[in-house]
Tab-separated table of C-alpha atoms in Angstrom:
chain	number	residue	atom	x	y	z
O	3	UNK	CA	33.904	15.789	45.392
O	4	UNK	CA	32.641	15.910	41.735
O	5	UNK	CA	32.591	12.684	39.778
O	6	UNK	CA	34.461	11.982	36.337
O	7	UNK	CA	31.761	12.486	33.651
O	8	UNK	CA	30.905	9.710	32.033
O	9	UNK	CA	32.327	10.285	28.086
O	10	UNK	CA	35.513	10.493	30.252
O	11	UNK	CA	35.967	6.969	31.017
O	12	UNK	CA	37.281	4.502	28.665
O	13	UNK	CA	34.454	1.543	28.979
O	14	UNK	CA	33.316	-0.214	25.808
O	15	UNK	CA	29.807	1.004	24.340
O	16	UNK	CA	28.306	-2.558	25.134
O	17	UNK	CA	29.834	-3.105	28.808
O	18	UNK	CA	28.142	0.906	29.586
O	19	UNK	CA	24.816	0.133	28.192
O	20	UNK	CA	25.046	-3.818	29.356
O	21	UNK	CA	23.684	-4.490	25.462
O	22	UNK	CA	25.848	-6.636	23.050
O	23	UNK	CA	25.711	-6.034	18.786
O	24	UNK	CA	23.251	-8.541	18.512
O	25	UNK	CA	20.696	-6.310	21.024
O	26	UNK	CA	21.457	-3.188	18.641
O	27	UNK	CA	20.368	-4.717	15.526
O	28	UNK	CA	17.337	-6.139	17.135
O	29	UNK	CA	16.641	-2.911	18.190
O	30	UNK	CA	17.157	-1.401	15.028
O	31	UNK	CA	15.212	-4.144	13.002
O	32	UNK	CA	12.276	-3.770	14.992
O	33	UNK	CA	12.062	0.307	14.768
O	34	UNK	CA	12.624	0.157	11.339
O	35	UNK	CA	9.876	-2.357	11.055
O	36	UNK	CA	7.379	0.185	12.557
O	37	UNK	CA	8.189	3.113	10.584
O	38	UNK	CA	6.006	3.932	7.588
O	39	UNK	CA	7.314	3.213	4.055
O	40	UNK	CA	10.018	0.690	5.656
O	41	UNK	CA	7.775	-1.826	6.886
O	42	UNK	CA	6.609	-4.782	4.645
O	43	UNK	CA	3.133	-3.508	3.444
O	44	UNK	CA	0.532	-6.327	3.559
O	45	UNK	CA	-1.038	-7.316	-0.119
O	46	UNK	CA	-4.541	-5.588	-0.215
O	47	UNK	CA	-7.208	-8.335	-1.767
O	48	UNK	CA	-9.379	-6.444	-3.744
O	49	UNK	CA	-11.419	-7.967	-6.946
O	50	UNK	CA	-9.445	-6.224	-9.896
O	51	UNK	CA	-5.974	-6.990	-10.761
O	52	UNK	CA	-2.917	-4.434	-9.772
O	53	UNK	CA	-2.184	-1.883	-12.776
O	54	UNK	CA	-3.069	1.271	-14.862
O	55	UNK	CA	-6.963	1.638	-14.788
O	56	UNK	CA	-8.364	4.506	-17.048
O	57	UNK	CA	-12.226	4.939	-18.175
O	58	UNK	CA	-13.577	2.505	-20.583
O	59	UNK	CA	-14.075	5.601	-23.429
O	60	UNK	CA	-9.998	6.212	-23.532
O	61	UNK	CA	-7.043	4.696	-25.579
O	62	UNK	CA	-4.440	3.723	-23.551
O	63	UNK	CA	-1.982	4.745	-26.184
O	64	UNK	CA	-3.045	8.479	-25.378
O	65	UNK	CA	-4.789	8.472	-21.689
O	66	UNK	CA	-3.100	11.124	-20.017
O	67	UNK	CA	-5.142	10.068	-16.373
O	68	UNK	CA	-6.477	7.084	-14.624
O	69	UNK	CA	-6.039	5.162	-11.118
O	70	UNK	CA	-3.206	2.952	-10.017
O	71	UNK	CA	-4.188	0.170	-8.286
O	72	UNK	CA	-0.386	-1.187	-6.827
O	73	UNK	CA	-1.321	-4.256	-4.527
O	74	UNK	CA	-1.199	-1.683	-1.518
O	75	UNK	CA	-2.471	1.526	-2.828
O	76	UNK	CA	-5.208	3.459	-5.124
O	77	UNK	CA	-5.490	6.685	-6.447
O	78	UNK	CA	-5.061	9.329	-9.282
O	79	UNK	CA	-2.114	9.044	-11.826
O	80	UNK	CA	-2.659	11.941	-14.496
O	81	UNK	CA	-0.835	14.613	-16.361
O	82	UNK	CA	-2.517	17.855	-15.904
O	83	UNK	CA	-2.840	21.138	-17.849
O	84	UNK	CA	-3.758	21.694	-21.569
O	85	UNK	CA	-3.627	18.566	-23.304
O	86	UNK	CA	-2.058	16.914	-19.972
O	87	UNK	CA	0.975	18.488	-20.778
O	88	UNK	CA	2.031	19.328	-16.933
O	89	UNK	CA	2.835	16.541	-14.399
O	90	UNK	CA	2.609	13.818	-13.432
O	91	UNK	CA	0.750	14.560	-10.319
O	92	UNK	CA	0.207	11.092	-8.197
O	93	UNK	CA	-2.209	10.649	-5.678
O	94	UNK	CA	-1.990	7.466	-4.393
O	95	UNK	CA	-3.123	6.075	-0.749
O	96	UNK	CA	-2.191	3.400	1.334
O	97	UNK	CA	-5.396	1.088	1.571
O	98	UNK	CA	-5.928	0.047	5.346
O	99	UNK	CA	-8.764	-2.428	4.744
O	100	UNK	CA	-11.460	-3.977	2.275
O	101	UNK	CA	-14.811	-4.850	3.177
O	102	UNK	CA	-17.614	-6.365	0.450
O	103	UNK	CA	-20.785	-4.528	0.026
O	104	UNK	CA	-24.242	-4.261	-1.673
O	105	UNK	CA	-24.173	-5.683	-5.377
O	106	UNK	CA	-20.884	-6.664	-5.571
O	107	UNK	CA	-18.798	-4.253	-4.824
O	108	UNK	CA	-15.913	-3.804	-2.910
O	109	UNK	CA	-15.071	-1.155	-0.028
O	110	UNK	CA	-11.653	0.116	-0.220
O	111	UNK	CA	-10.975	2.061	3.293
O	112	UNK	CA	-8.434	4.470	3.390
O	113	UNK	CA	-6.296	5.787	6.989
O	114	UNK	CA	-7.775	3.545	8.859
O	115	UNK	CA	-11.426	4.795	9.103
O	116	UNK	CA	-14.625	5.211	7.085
O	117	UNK	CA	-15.994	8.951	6.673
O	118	UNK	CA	-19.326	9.457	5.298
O	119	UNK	CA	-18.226	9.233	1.539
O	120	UNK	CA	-16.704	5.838	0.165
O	121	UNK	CA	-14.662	4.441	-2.869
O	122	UNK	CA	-16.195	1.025	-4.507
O	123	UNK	CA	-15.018	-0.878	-7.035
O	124	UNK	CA	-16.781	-4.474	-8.599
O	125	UNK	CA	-14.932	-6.423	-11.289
O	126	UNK	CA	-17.115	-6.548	-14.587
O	127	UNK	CA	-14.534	-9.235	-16.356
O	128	UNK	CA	-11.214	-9.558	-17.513
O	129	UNK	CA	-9.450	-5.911	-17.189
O	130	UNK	CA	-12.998	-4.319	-16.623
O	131	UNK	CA	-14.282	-3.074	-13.605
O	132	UNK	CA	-17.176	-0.553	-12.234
O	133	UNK	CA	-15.735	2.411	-9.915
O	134	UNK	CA	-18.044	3.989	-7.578
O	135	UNK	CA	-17.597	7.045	-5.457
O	136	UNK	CA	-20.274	8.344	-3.076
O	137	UNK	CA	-19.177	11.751	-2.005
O	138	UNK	CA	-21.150	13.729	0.593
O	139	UNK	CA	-23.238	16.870	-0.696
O	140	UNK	CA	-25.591	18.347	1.655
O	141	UNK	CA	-28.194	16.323	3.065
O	142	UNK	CA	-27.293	13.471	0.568
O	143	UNK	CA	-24.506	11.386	-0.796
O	144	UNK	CA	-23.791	11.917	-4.046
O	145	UNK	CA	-22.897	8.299	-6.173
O	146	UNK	CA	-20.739	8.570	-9.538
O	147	UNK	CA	-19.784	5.630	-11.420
O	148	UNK	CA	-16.970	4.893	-13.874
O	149	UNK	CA	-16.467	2.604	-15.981
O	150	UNK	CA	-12.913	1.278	-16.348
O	151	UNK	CA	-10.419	-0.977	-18.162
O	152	UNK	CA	-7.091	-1.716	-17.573
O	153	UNK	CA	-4.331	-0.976	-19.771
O	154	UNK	CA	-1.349	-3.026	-20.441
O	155	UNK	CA	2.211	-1.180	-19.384
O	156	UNK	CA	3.275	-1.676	-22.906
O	157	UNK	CA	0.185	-0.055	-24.248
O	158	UNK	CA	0.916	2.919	-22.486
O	159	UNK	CA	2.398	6.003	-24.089
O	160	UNK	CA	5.617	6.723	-22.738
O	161	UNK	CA	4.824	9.363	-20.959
O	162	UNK	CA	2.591	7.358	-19.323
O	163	UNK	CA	4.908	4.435	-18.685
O	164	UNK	CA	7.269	7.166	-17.224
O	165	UNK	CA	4.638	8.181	-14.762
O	166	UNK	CA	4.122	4.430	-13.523
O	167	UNK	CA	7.781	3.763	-13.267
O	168	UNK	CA	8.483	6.693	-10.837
O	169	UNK	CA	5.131	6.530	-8.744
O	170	UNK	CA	3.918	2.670	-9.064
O	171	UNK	CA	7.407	0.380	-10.220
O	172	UNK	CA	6.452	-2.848	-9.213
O	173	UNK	CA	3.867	-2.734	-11.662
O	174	UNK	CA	6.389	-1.723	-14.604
O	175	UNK	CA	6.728	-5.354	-16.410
């Protein structure tokens, strides 16, 4: 004898899996809890505040490129091309952890691991900061510094502010 399949009976959802609604949404809370980009992203303490950082020799009226720093991520925020007149091209990372380090810098670490090269930054006052990047070149690491300010949302061109609302809006103010 062959039995009945089982789409061919007319049992409730909840009595065939022995779940009720409540179950479900737990269920479905707690996957969507794990999945990247869902998930409540922790606040990452570093020493500078969140916003548009570009090198201390640009006006923020016209910088076409700097670094987002978001409360959860850094990276590059730039228009590219002749004049910057291509983009914007975002490059922004989740950061996974801070540690402090020599002379009073700060670690960002990116992925979850540290290679050989590393990204520092170390406040130098109000909407200043040093940015250090030690990048590995043959036997060596090389070290570049930057020196950087922070620009004001409403300083920004609008091209600019354009670029921050679609890849960094909860800094947009």
């Amino acid at each position: 004898m062959i039995a009945a399949p089982d789409f061919a009976t007319m049992t409730p959802v909840s009595a065939r899996v022995g779940g009720s609604m409540r179950g479900w949404i737990v269920a479905v809370v707690a996957m969507a809890s794990s999945v990247p980009g869902l998930a409540a992203e922790p606040v990452i303490d570093l020493p500078i505040a969140p916003g548009f950082w570009t090198v201390e020799t640009e006006k923020c009226a016209t910088v076409y490129y700097g670094y987002v720093f978001d409360g959860t991520r850094w990276g590059a925020l730039y228009y590219y091309g002749p004049g910057g007149t291509m983009g914007p091209a975002a490059e922004l990372e989740p950061i996974t952890q801070t540690r402090a380090v020599d002379d009073g810098f700060t670690q960002m670490q990116f992925g979850g691991y540290d290679g050989a090269g590393y990204f520092r930054v170390k406040p130098l006052g109000t909407d200043r900061a040093l940015y250090r990047v030690g990048a590995p070149f043959r036997d060596e690491i090389q070290v570049s510094d930057e020196p950087l300010i922070r620009c004001d949302f409403k300083a920004l061109s609008p091209k600019m502010q354009a670029a921050l609302r679609r890849n960094a809006p909860g800094l947009v103010r």
